[in-house]
Tab-separated table of N, CA, C and O in Angstrom:
chain	number	residue	atom	x	y	z
A	1	MET	N	-169.524	34.028	21.188
A	1	MET	CA	-168.501	33.692	20.203
A	1	MET	C	-167.384	32.929	20.914
A	1	MET	O	-166.797	33.441	21.861
A	2	PRO	N	-167.053	31.705	20.497
A	2	PRO	CA	-166.000	30.932	21.146
A	2	PRO	C	-164.642	31.602	20.984
A	2	PRO	O	-164.364	32.252	19.988
A	3	HIS	N	-163.798	31.425	21.979
A	3	HIS	CA	-162.450	31.999	21.976
A	3	HIS	C	-161.543	31.176	21.071
A	3	HIS	O	-161.449	29.967	21.227
A	4	ASP	N	-160.893	31.811	20.109
A	4	ASP	CA	-159.966	31.150	19.202
A	4	ASP	C	-158.614	31.832	19.323
A	4	ASP	O	-158.412	32.902	18.753
A	5	PRO	N	-157.643	31.259	20.095
A	5	PRO	CA	-156.355	31.915	20.294
A	5	PRO	C	-155.541	32.086	19.021
A	5	PRO	O	-154.601	32.851	18.986
A	6	GLN	N	-155.907	31.382	17.943
A	6	GLN	CA	-155.181	31.525	16.687
A	6	GLN	C	-155.678	32.705	15.867
A	6	GLN	O	-155.052	33.115	14.905
A	7	GLN	N	-156.821	33.259	16.221
A	7	GLN	CA	-157.407	34.369	15.478
A	7	GLN	C	-156.642	35.654	15.814
A	7	GLN	O	-156.384	35.936	16.981
A	8	PRO	N	-156.248	36.449	14.805
A	8	PRO	CA	-155.526	37.684	15.068
A	8	PRO	C	-156.317	38.592	16.009
A	8	PRO	O	-157.515	38.760	15.858
A	9	GLY	N	-155.629	39.126	17.013
A	9	GLY	CA	-156.276	40.023	17.956
A	9	GLY	C	-156.957	39.314	19.101
A	9	GLY	O	-157.473	39.953	20.006
A	10	ALA	N	-156.972	37.975	19.085
A	10	ALA	CA	-157.608	37.229	20.166
A	10	ALA	C	-156.730	37.294	21.407
A	10	ALA	O	-155.518	37.384	21.327
A	11	VAL	N	-157.364	37.260	22.559
A	11	VAL	CA	-156.660	37.329	23.832
A	11	VAL	C	-156.924	36.042	24.586
A	11	VAL	O	-158.066	35.597	24.681
A	12	ASP	N	-155.867	35.414	25.112
A	12	ASP	CA	-156.105	34.230	25.924
A	12	ASP	C	-155.802	34.537	27.384
A	12	ASP	O	-155.294	35.599	27.729
A	13	ASP	N	-156.148	33.615	28.262
A	13	ASP	CA	-156.016	33.816	29.700
A	13	ASP	C	-154.581	34.142	30.110
A	13	ASP	O	-154.356	35.004	30.958
A	14	GLU	N	-153.597	33.460	29.529
A	14	GLU	CA	-152.205	33.699	29.890
A	14	GLU	C	-151.760	35.112	29.513
A	14	GLU	O	-151.041	35.766	30.263
A	15	ASP	N	-152.190	35.605	28.343
A	15	ASP	CA	-151.854	36.960	27.929
A	15	ASP	C	-152.422	37.987	28.904
A	15	ASP	O	-151.745	38.927	29.307
A	16	VAL	N	-153.672	37.793	29.289
A	16	VAL	CA	-154.329	38.734	30.189
A	16	VAL	C	-153.667	38.703	31.564
A	16	VAL	O	-153.396	39.741	32.163
A	17	ASP	N	-153.377	37.495	32.053
A	17	ASP	CA	-152.717	37.379	33.354
A	17	ASP	C	-151.348	38.045	33.331
A	17	ASP	O	-150.973	38.750	34.271
A	18	ALA	N	-150.587	37.833	32.272
A	18	ALA	CA	-149.264	38.436	32.164
A	18	ALA	C	-149.356	39.956	32.101
A	18	ALA	O	-148.577	40.665	32.738
A	19	LEU	N	-150.323	40.476	31.341
A	19	LEU	CA	-150.517	41.918	31.251
A	19	LEU	C	-150.901	42.490	32.606
A	19	LEU	O	-150.335	43.477	33.057
A	20	ALA	N	-151.844	41.862	33.268
A	20	ALA	CA	-152.290	42.352	34.574
A	20	ALA	C	-151.136	42.346	35.576
A	20	ALA	O	-150.921	43.329	36.292
A	21	ASP	N	-150.376	41.255	35.625
A	21	ASP	CA	-149.241	41.179	36.555
A	21	ASP	C	-148.197	42.240	36.249
A	21	ASP	O	-147.664	42.891	37.149
A	22	SER	N	-147.909	42.436	34.979
A	22	SER	CA	-146.921	43.427	34.575
A	22	SER	C	-147.361	44.848	34.919
A	22	SER	O	-146.586	45.654	35.433
A	23	LEU	N	-148.614	45.161	34.643
A	23	LEU	CA	-149.122	46.500	34.945
A	23	LEU	C	-149.181	46.755	36.448
A	23	LEU	O	-148.841	47.848	36.909
A	24	VAL	N	-149.572	45.757	37.216
A	24	VAL	CA	-149.606	45.913	38.668
A	24	VAL	C	-148.194	46.156	39.187
A	24	VAL	O	-147.965	47.069	39.984
A	25	ALA	N	-147.238	45.371	38.732
A	25	ALA	CA	-145.853	45.538	39.185
A	25	ALA	C	-145.310	46.915	38.812
A	25	ALA	O	-144.668	47.584	39.625
A	26	TRP	N	-145.586	47.360	37.594
A	26	TRP	CA	-145.076	48.664	37.154
A	26	TRP	C	-145.691	49.794	37.965
A	26	TRP	O	-145.002	50.679	38.432
A	27	THR	N	-147.008	49.758	38.135
A	27	THR	CA	-147.669	50.852	38.846
A	27	THR	C	-147.267	50.876	40.311
A	27	THR	O	-147.061	51.942	40.874
A	28	GLU	N	-147.102	49.697	40.924
A	28	GLU	CA	-146.663	49.662	42.318
A	28	GLU	C	-145.222	50.136	42.439
A	28	GLU	O	-144.880	50.873	43.372
A	29	ALA	N	-144.355	49.771	41.504
A	29	ALA	CA	-142.957	50.195	41.536
A	29	ALA	C	-142.821	51.703	41.380
A	29	ALA	O	-141.864	52.307	41.855
A	30	HIS	N	-143.784	52.329	40.724
A	30	HIS	CA	-143.744	53.771	40.501
A	30	HIS	C	-144.676	54.527	41.440
A	30	HIS	O	-144.997	55.691	41.209
A	31	GLY	N	-145.109	53.857	42.505
A	31	GLY	CA	-145.931	54.506	43.517
A	31	GLY	C	-147.309	54.912	43.040
A	31	GLY	O	-147.896	55.849	43.564
A	32	LEU	N	-147.846	54.210	42.067
A	32	LEU	CA	-149.140	54.585	41.510
A	32	LEU	C	-150.256	53.656	41.948
A	32	LEU	O	-151.384	53.795	41.517
A	33	GLY	N	-149.965	52.679	42.801
A	33	GLY	CA	-151.004	51.743	43.225
A	33	GLY	C	-151.185	50.647	42.204
A	33	GLY	O	-150.541	50.623	41.164
A	34	ALA	N	-152.079	49.746	42.496
A	34	ALA	CA	-152.301	48.596	41.620
A	34	ALA	C	-153.286	48.943	40.517
A	34	ALA	O	-154.224	49.692	40.719
A	35	ALA	N	-153.047	48.388	39.350
A	35	ALA	CA	-153.971	48.570	38.226
A	35	ALA	C	-155.147	47.628	38.386
A	35	ALA	O	-155.049	46.584	39.005
A	36	ALA	N	-156.276	48.006	37.825
A	36	ALA	CA	-157.465	47.156	37.857
A	36	ALA	C	-157.248	45.954	36.948
A	36	ALA	O	-156.440	46.010	36.027
A	37	PRO	N	-157.956	44.846	37.185
A	37	PRO	CA	-157.838	43.700	36.287
A	37	PRO	C	-158.121	44.112	34.843
A	37	PRO	O	-158.934	44.993	34.601
A	38	ALA	N	-157.475	43.443	33.928
A	38	ALA	CA	-157.475	43.868	32.536
A	38	ALA	C	-158.819	43.696	31.830
A	38	ALA	O	-159.554	44.651	31.677
A	39	VAL	N	-159.140	42.520	31.379
A	39	VAL	CA	-160.360	42.302	30.610
A	39	VAL	C	-160.970	40.967	31.004
A	39	VAL	O	-160.306	40.105	31.537
A	40	ALA	N	-162.245	40.789	30.725
A	40	ALA	CA	-162.897	39.506	30.961
A	40	ALA	C	-162.411	38.514	29.926
A	40	ALA	O	-162.275	38.847	28.756
A	41	VAL	N	-162.126	37.299	30.358
A	41	VAL	CA	-161.668	36.265	29.438
A	41	VAL	C	-162.501	35.007	29.656
A	41	VAL	O	-163.289	34.925	30.572
A	42	GLY	N	-162.282	34.041	28.822
A	42	GLY	CA	-162.988	32.775	28.935
A	42	GLY	C	-163.687	32.463	27.633
A	42	GLY	O	-163.381	33.042	26.595
A	43	ASP	N	-164.644	31.562	27.708
A	43	ASP	CA	-165.341	31.134	26.502
A	43	ASP	C	-166.108	32.265	25.838
A	43	ASP	O	-166.342	32.255	24.648
A	44	ASP	N	-166.514	33.274	26.619
A	44	ASP	CA	-167.290	34.373	26.062
A	44	ASP	C	-166.424	35.557	25.647
A	44	ASP	O	-166.944	36.585	25.238
A	45	ALA	N	-165.089	35.459	25.797
A	45	ALA	CA	-164.208	36.576	25.446
A	45	ALA	C	-164.316	36.859	23.956
A	45	ALA	O	-164.410	35.958	23.140
A	46	GLU	N	-164.315	38.125	23.626
A	46	GLU	CA	-164.415	38.522	22.229
A	46	GLU	C	-163.078	39.017	21.721
A	46	GLU	O	-162.196	39.361	22.486
A	47	GLN	N	-162.956	39.091	20.413
A	47	GLN	CA	-161.756	39.599	19.768
A	47	GLN	C	-161.579	41.061	20.143
A	47	GLN	O	-162.540	41.786	20.348
A	48	LEU	N	-160.322	41.505	20.251
A	48	LEU	CA	-160.058	42.908	20.536
A	48	LEU	C	-160.655	43.783	19.453
A	48	LEU	O	-160.709	43.403	18.288
A	49	GLU	N	-161.085	44.954	19.841
A	49	GLU	CA	-161.636	45.900	18.877
A	49	GLU	C	-160.535	46.349	17.916
A	49	GLU	O	-159.366	46.402	18.287
A	50	PRO	N	-160.870	46.695	16.690
A	50	PRO	CA	-159.866	47.203	15.754
A	50	PRO	C	-159.247	48.496	16.265
A	50	PRO	O	-159.847	49.192	17.082
A	51	ALA	N	-158.056	48.804	15.795
A	51	ALA	CA	-157.325	49.985	16.250
A	51	ALA	C	-158.084	51.277	15.992
A	51	ALA	O	-157.851	52.271	16.652
A	52	THR	N	-159.005	51.262	15.055
A	52	THR	CA	-159.757	52.476	14.742
A	52	THR	C	-160.948	52.676	15.670
A	52	THR	O	-161.659	53.655	15.548
A	53	ALA	N	-161.164	51.749	16.602
A	53	ALA	CA	-162.307	51.858	17.509
A	53	ALA	C	-162.150	53.074	18.407
A	53	ALA	O	-161.045	53.492	18.727
A	54	THR	N	-163.268	53.643	18.813
A	54	THR	CA	-163.218	54.760	19.744
A	54	THR	C	-162.910	54.235	21.132
A	54	THR	O	-163.171	53.078	21.436
A	55	VAL	N	-162.369	55.084	21.982
A	55	VAL	CA	-162.009	54.687	23.329
A	55	VAL	C	-163.240	54.797	24.218
A	55	VAL	O	-163.831	55.856	24.343
A	56	ASP	N	-163.629	53.692	24.801
A	56	ASP	CA	-164.772	53.656	25.713
A	56	ASP	C	-164.244	53.846	27.132
A	56	ASP	O	-163.234	53.248	27.508
A	57	ALA	N	-164.902	54.661	27.913
A	57	ALA	CA	-164.457	54.949	29.279
A	57	ALA	C	-164.388	53.691	30.127
A	57	ALA	O	-163.691	53.663	31.128
A	58	GLY	N	-165.067	52.617	29.738
A	58	GLY	CA	-165.053	51.388	30.512
A	58	GLY	C	-163.919	50.447	30.153
A	58	GLY	O	-163.711	49.455	30.830
A	59	ASP	N	-163.189	50.702	29.080
A	59	ASP	CA	-162.096	49.821	28.678
A	59	ASP	C	-160.939	49.956	29.662
A	59	ASP	O	-160.436	51.054	29.886
A	60	ASP	N	-160.498	48.830	30.238
A	60	ASP	CA	-159.385	48.857	31.170
A	60	ASP	C	-158.042	48.706	30.468
A	60	ASP	O	-157.047	49.216	30.937
A	61	VAL	N	-158.003	47.987	29.357
A	61	VAL	CA	-156.771	47.761	28.613
A	61	VAL	C	-156.882	48.483	27.279
A	61	VAL	O	-157.861	48.342	26.566
A	62	LEU	N	-155.859	49.282	26.968
A	62	LEU	CA	-155.880	50.115	25.767
A	62	LEU	C	-154.733	49.750	24.833
A	62	LEU	O	-153.672	49.312	25.272
A	63	THR	N	-154.929	50.004	23.541
A	63	THR	CA	-153.888	49.834	22.533
A	63	THR	C	-153.124	51.147	22.379
A	63	THR	O	-153.523	52.180	22.921
A	64	VAL	N	-152.052	51.122	21.599
A	64	VAL	CA	-151.287	52.338	21.309
A	64	VAL	C	-152.193	53.390	20.684
A	64	VAL	O	-152.176	54.563	21.080
A	65	GLU	N	-153.003	52.975	19.723
A	65	GLU	CA	-153.876	53.912	19.035
A	65	GLU	C	-154.899	54.531	19.984
A	65	GLU	O	-155.201	55.719	19.907
A	66	GLU	N	-155.425	53.724	20.898
A	66	GLU	CA	-156.402	54.235	21.858
A	66	GLU	C	-155.768	55.203	22.850
A	66	GLU	O	-156.364	56.215	23.211
A	67	VAL	N	-154.531	54.913	23.278
A	67	VAL	CA	-153.825	55.835	24.175
A	67	VAL	C	-153.524	57.137	23.440
A	67	VAL	O	-153.664	58.225	24.003
A	68	ALA	N	-153.127	57.035	22.178
A	68	ALA	CA	-152.867	58.239	21.391
A	68	ALA	C	-154.132	59.091	21.310
A	68	ALA	O	-154.080	60.316	21.488
A	69	ALA	N	-155.278	58.462	21.075
A	69	ALA	CA	-156.536	59.205	21.003
A	69	ALA	C	-156.891	59.797	22.363
A	69	ALA	O	-157.318	60.955	22.455
A	70	LEU	N	-156.703	59.031	23.415
A	70	LEU	CA	-157.015	59.486	24.763
A	70	LEU	C	-156.173	60.704	25.142
A	70	LEU	O	-156.672	61.670	25.718
A	71	LEU	N	-154.883	60.666	24.803
A	71	LEU	CA	-153.964	61.748	25.158
A	71	LEU	C	-153.886	62.837	24.084
A	71	LEU	O	-153.154	63.813	24.244
A	72	LYS	N	-154.616	62.624	22.990
A	72	LYS	CA	-154.606	63.559	21.855
A	72	LYS	C	-153.180	63.775	21.340
A	72	LYS	O	-152.723	64.888	21.141
A	73	LEU	N	-152.502	62.647	21.138
A	73	LEU	CA	-151.140	62.623	20.605
A	73	LEU	C	-151.127	61.770	19.345
A	73	LEU	O	-152.028	60.981	19.112
A	74	GLY	N	-150.054	61.908	18.593
A	74	GLY	CA	-149.852	61.020	17.459
A	74	GLY	C	-149.390	59.659	17.956
A	74	GLY	O	-148.814	59.523	19.025
A	75	ARG	N	-149.674	58.650	17.151
A	75	ARG	CA	-149.267	57.290	17.498
A	75	ARG	C	-147.765	57.186	17.718
A	75	ARG	O	-147.306	56.523	18.658
A	76	ASN	N	-146.970	57.859	16.873
A	76	ASN	CA	-145.520	57.793	17.017
A	76	ASN	C	-145.047	58.421	18.326
A	76	ASN	O	-144.047	57.976	18.903
A	77	SER	N	-145.742	59.435	18.813
A	77	SER	CA	-145.383	60.032	20.107
A	77	SER	C	-145.570	59.032	21.240
A	77	SER	O	-144.775	58.984	22.178
A	78	VAL	N	-146.613	58.221	21.146
A	78	VAL	CA	-146.841	57.193	22.159
A	78	VAL	C	-145.736	56.140	22.079
A	78	VAL	O	-145.171	55.741	23.105
A	79	TYR	N	-145.406	55.696	20.863
A	79	TYR	CA	-144.315	54.728	20.707
A	79	TYR	C	-143.002	55.302	21.254
A	79	TYR	O	-142.227	54.591	21.896
A	80	ASP	N	-142.730	56.572	21.005
A	80	ASP	CA	-141.518	57.209	21.529
A	80	ASP	C	-141.506	57.191	23.053
A	80	ASP	O	-140.484	56.891	23.675
A	81	ALA	N	-142.646	57.518	23.681
A	81	ALA	CA	-142.736	57.519	25.144
A	81	ALA	C	-142.546	56.108	25.700
A	81	ALA	O	-141.900	55.925	26.736
A	82	VAL	N	-143.071	55.110	24.991
A	82	VAL	CA	-142.869	53.715	25.398
A	82	VAL	C	-141.382	53.371	25.313
A	82	VAL	O	-140.814	52.790	26.241
A	83	GLY	N	-140.750	53.739	24.215
A	83	GLY	CA	-139.329	53.440	24.020
A	83	GLY	C	-138.440	54.084	25.075
A	83	GLY	O	-137.419	53.519	25.473
A	84	ARG	N	-138.844	55.262	25.549
A	84	ARG	CA	-138.094	55.968	26.602
A	84	ARG	C	-138.540	55.549	27.994
A	84	ARG	O	-138.035	56.075	28.984
A	85	ARG	N	-139.491	54.618	28.062
A	85	ARG	CA	-140.055	54.126	29.324
A	85	ARG	C	-140.632	55.261	30.162
A	85	ARG	O	-140.558	55.260	31.379
A	86	GLU	N	-141.241	56.215	29.499
A	86	GLU	CA	-141.853	57.354	30.173
A	86	GLU	C	-143.316	57.107	30.518
A	86	GLU	O	-143.874	57.816	31.350
A	87	ILE	N	-143.925	56.158	29.879
A	87	ILE	CA	-145.358	55.923	30.028
A	87	ILE	C	-145.563	54.467	30.469
A	87	ILE	O	-144.898	53.579	29.954
A	88	PRO	N	-146.450	54.226	31.439
A	88	PRO	CA	-146.655	52.848	31.901
A	88	PRO	C	-147.287	51.979	30.811
A	88	PRO	O	-148.273	52.371	30.199
A	89	HIS	N	-146.672	50.841	30.571
A	89	HIS	CA	-147.147	49.944	29.524
A	89	HIS	C	-146.719	48.518	29.831
A	89	HIS	O	-145.926	48.288	30.738
A	90	ALA	N	-147.251	47.583	29.078
A	90	ALA	CA	-146.853	46.179	29.166
A	90	ALA	C	-146.742	45.643	27.752
A	90	ALA	O	-147.482	46.056	26.858
A	91	ARG	N	-145.805	44.739	27.559
A	91	ARG	CA	-145.653	44.086	26.258
A	91	ARG	C	-146.146	42.654	26.360
A	91	ARG	O	-145.836	41.952	27.313
A	92	ILE	N	-146.914	42.253	25.363
A	92	ILE	CA	-147.340	40.863	25.219
A	92	ILE	C	-146.851	40.454	23.846
A	92	ILE	O	-147.448	40.837	22.842
A	93	GLY	N	-145.752	39.750	23.824
A	93	GLY	CA	-145.124	39.448	22.539
A	93	GLY	C	-144.705	40.756	21.882
A	93	GLY	O	-143.982	41.546	22.465
A	94	LYS	N	-145.194	41.007	20.689
A	94	LYS	CA	-144.879	42.253	19.978
A	94	LYS	C	-145.922	43.342	20.232
A	94	LYS	O	-145.780	44.459	19.754
A	95	GLN	N	-146.966	43.008	20.959
A	95	GLN	CA	-148.042	43.963	21.219
A	95	GLN	C	-147.732	44.798	22.462
A	95	GLN	O	-147.124	44.315	23.405
A	96	ILE	N	-148.171	46.043	22.455
A	96	ILE	CA	-148.031	46.936	23.602
A	96	ILE	C	-149.434	47.252	24.096
A	96	ILE	O	-150.310	47.602	23.304
A	97	ARG	N	-149.643	47.113	25.392
A	97	ARG	CA	-150.933	47.415	25.986
A	97	ARG	C	-150.740	48.326	27.191
A	97	ARG	O	-149.683	48.355	27.803
A	98	PHE	N	-151.802	49.065	27.509
A	98	PHE	CA	-151.771	50.051	28.579
A	98	PHE	C	-152.973	49.844	29.491
A	98	PHE	O	-154.042	49.466	29.034
A	99	SER	N	-152.794	50.142	30.759
A	99	SER	CA	-153.898	50.172	31.704
A	99	SER	C	-154.442	51.593	31.730
A	99	SER	O	-153.687	52.547	31.919
A	100	ARG	N	-155.756	51.744	31.524
A	100	ARG	CA	-156.363	53.080	31.567
A	100	ARG	C	-156.077	53.733	32.920
A	100	ARG	O	-155.722	54.900	32.987
A	101	THR	N	-156.213	52.979	34.002
A	101	THR	CA	-155.979	53.517	35.340
A	101	THR	C	-154.546	54.024	35.475
A	101	THR	O	-154.311	55.126	35.969
A	102	ALA	N	-153.584	53.229	35.033
A	102	ALA	CA	-152.181	53.634	35.129
A	102	ALA	C	-151.892	54.861	34.265
A	102	ALA	O	-151.148	55.755	34.680
A	103	ILE	N	-152.496	54.938	33.076
A	103	ILE	CA	-152.287	56.096	32.197
A	103	ILE	C	-152.849	57.357	32.848
A	103	ILE	O	-152.202	58.415	32.854
A	104	MET	N	-154.041	57.270	33.423
A	104	MET	CA	-154.644	58.446	34.043
A	104	MET	C	-153.847	58.892	35.272
A	104	MET	O	-153.659	60.091	35.495
A	105	ARG	N	-153.357	57.937	36.061
A	105	ARG	CA	-152.513	58.289	37.215
A	105	ARG	C	-151.201	58.899	36.753
A	105	ARG	O	-150.713	59.855	37.353
A	106	TRP	N	-150.622	58.337	35.696
A	106	TRP	CA	-149.371	58.865	35.152
A	106	TRP	C	-149.576	60.297	34.662
A	106	TRP	O	-148.764	61.179	34.940
A	107	LEU	N	-150.672	60.531	33.973
A	107	LEU	CA	-150.976	61.865	33.466
A	107	LEU	C	-151.143	62.853	34.622
A	107	LEU	O	-150.624	63.970	34.575
A	108	SER	N	-151.832	62.431	35.666
A	108	SER	CA	-152.007	63.292	36.841
A	108	SER	C	-150.670	63.607	37.492
A	108	SER	O	-150.435	64.739	37.921
A	109	SER	N	-149.789	62.622	37.569
A	109	SER	CA	-148.480	62.865	38.184
A	109	SER	C	-147.642	63.816	37.322
A	109	SER	O	-146.885	64.621	37.854
A	110	CYS	N	-147.802	63.744	36.004
A	110	CYS	CA	-147.100	64.680	35.112
A	110	CYS	C	-147.609	66.102	35.324
A	110	CYS	O	-146.827	67.053	35.365
A	111	GLU	N	-148.924	66.242	35.462
A	111	GLU	CA	-149.521	67.556	35.695
A	111	GLU	C	-149.052	68.131	37.022
A	111	GLU	O	-148.728	69.317	37.122
A	112	ALA	N	-148.983	67.299	38.063
A	112	ALA	CA	-148.535	67.751	39.378
A	112	ALA	C	-147.068	68.189	39.324
A	112	ALA	O	-146.690	69.207	39.907
A	113	ALA	N	-146.245	67.440	38.599
A	113	ALA	CA	-144.828	67.789	38.470
A	113	ALA	C	-144.665	69.109	37.718
A	113	ALA	O	-143.804	69.929	38.058
A	114	ASP	N	-145.497	69.334	36.693
A	114	ASP	CA	-145.438	70.589	35.940
A	114	ASP	C	-145.777	71.771	36.836
A	114	ASP	O	-145.158	72.835	36.754
A	115	LYS	N	-146.775	71.610	37.698
A	115	LYS	CA	-147.173	72.683	38.599
A	115	LYS	C	-146.058	73.020	39.595
A	115	LYS	O	-145.872	74.173	39.968
A	116	GLU	N	-145.311	72.011	40.043
A	116	GLU	CA	-144.217	72.221	40.988
A	116	GLU	C	-143.079	73.019	40.352
A	116	GLU	O	-142.370	73.746	41.025
A	117	HIS	N	-142.884	72.860	39.049
A	117	HIS	CA	-141.770	73.523	38.358
A	117	HIS	C	-142.120	74.920	37.874
A	117	HIS	O	-141.289	75.595	37.279
A	118	ARG	N	-143.328	75.379	38.137
A	118	ARG	CA	-143.730	76.722	37.682
A	118	ARG	C	-143.362	77.758	38.683
A	118	ARG	O	-143.204	77.664	39.802
């Protein structure tokens, strides 16, 4: 399927590069290491899955809805955490995206901090 940047949900090379750079910078700034590259792009890139899609363990870039499902939280709780800058994320225009690797590392660091406070 040819890449059409005008199609809703389509991802172009610049968006992916910006997301990857942003996630790498955030994770390195927070001592979490570098995030894996986001998604494959190019002529064979496909449209993003709808928000109702299930979370596949191989997906490197997640939507708000997918992070909510992964963390078993409501969508608004994820938006609240983003607004408080508590959860690693990147913005592409009005869209919010997450690195699965950064989310899992963040979750592990939260669990470790909870254990220290017990």
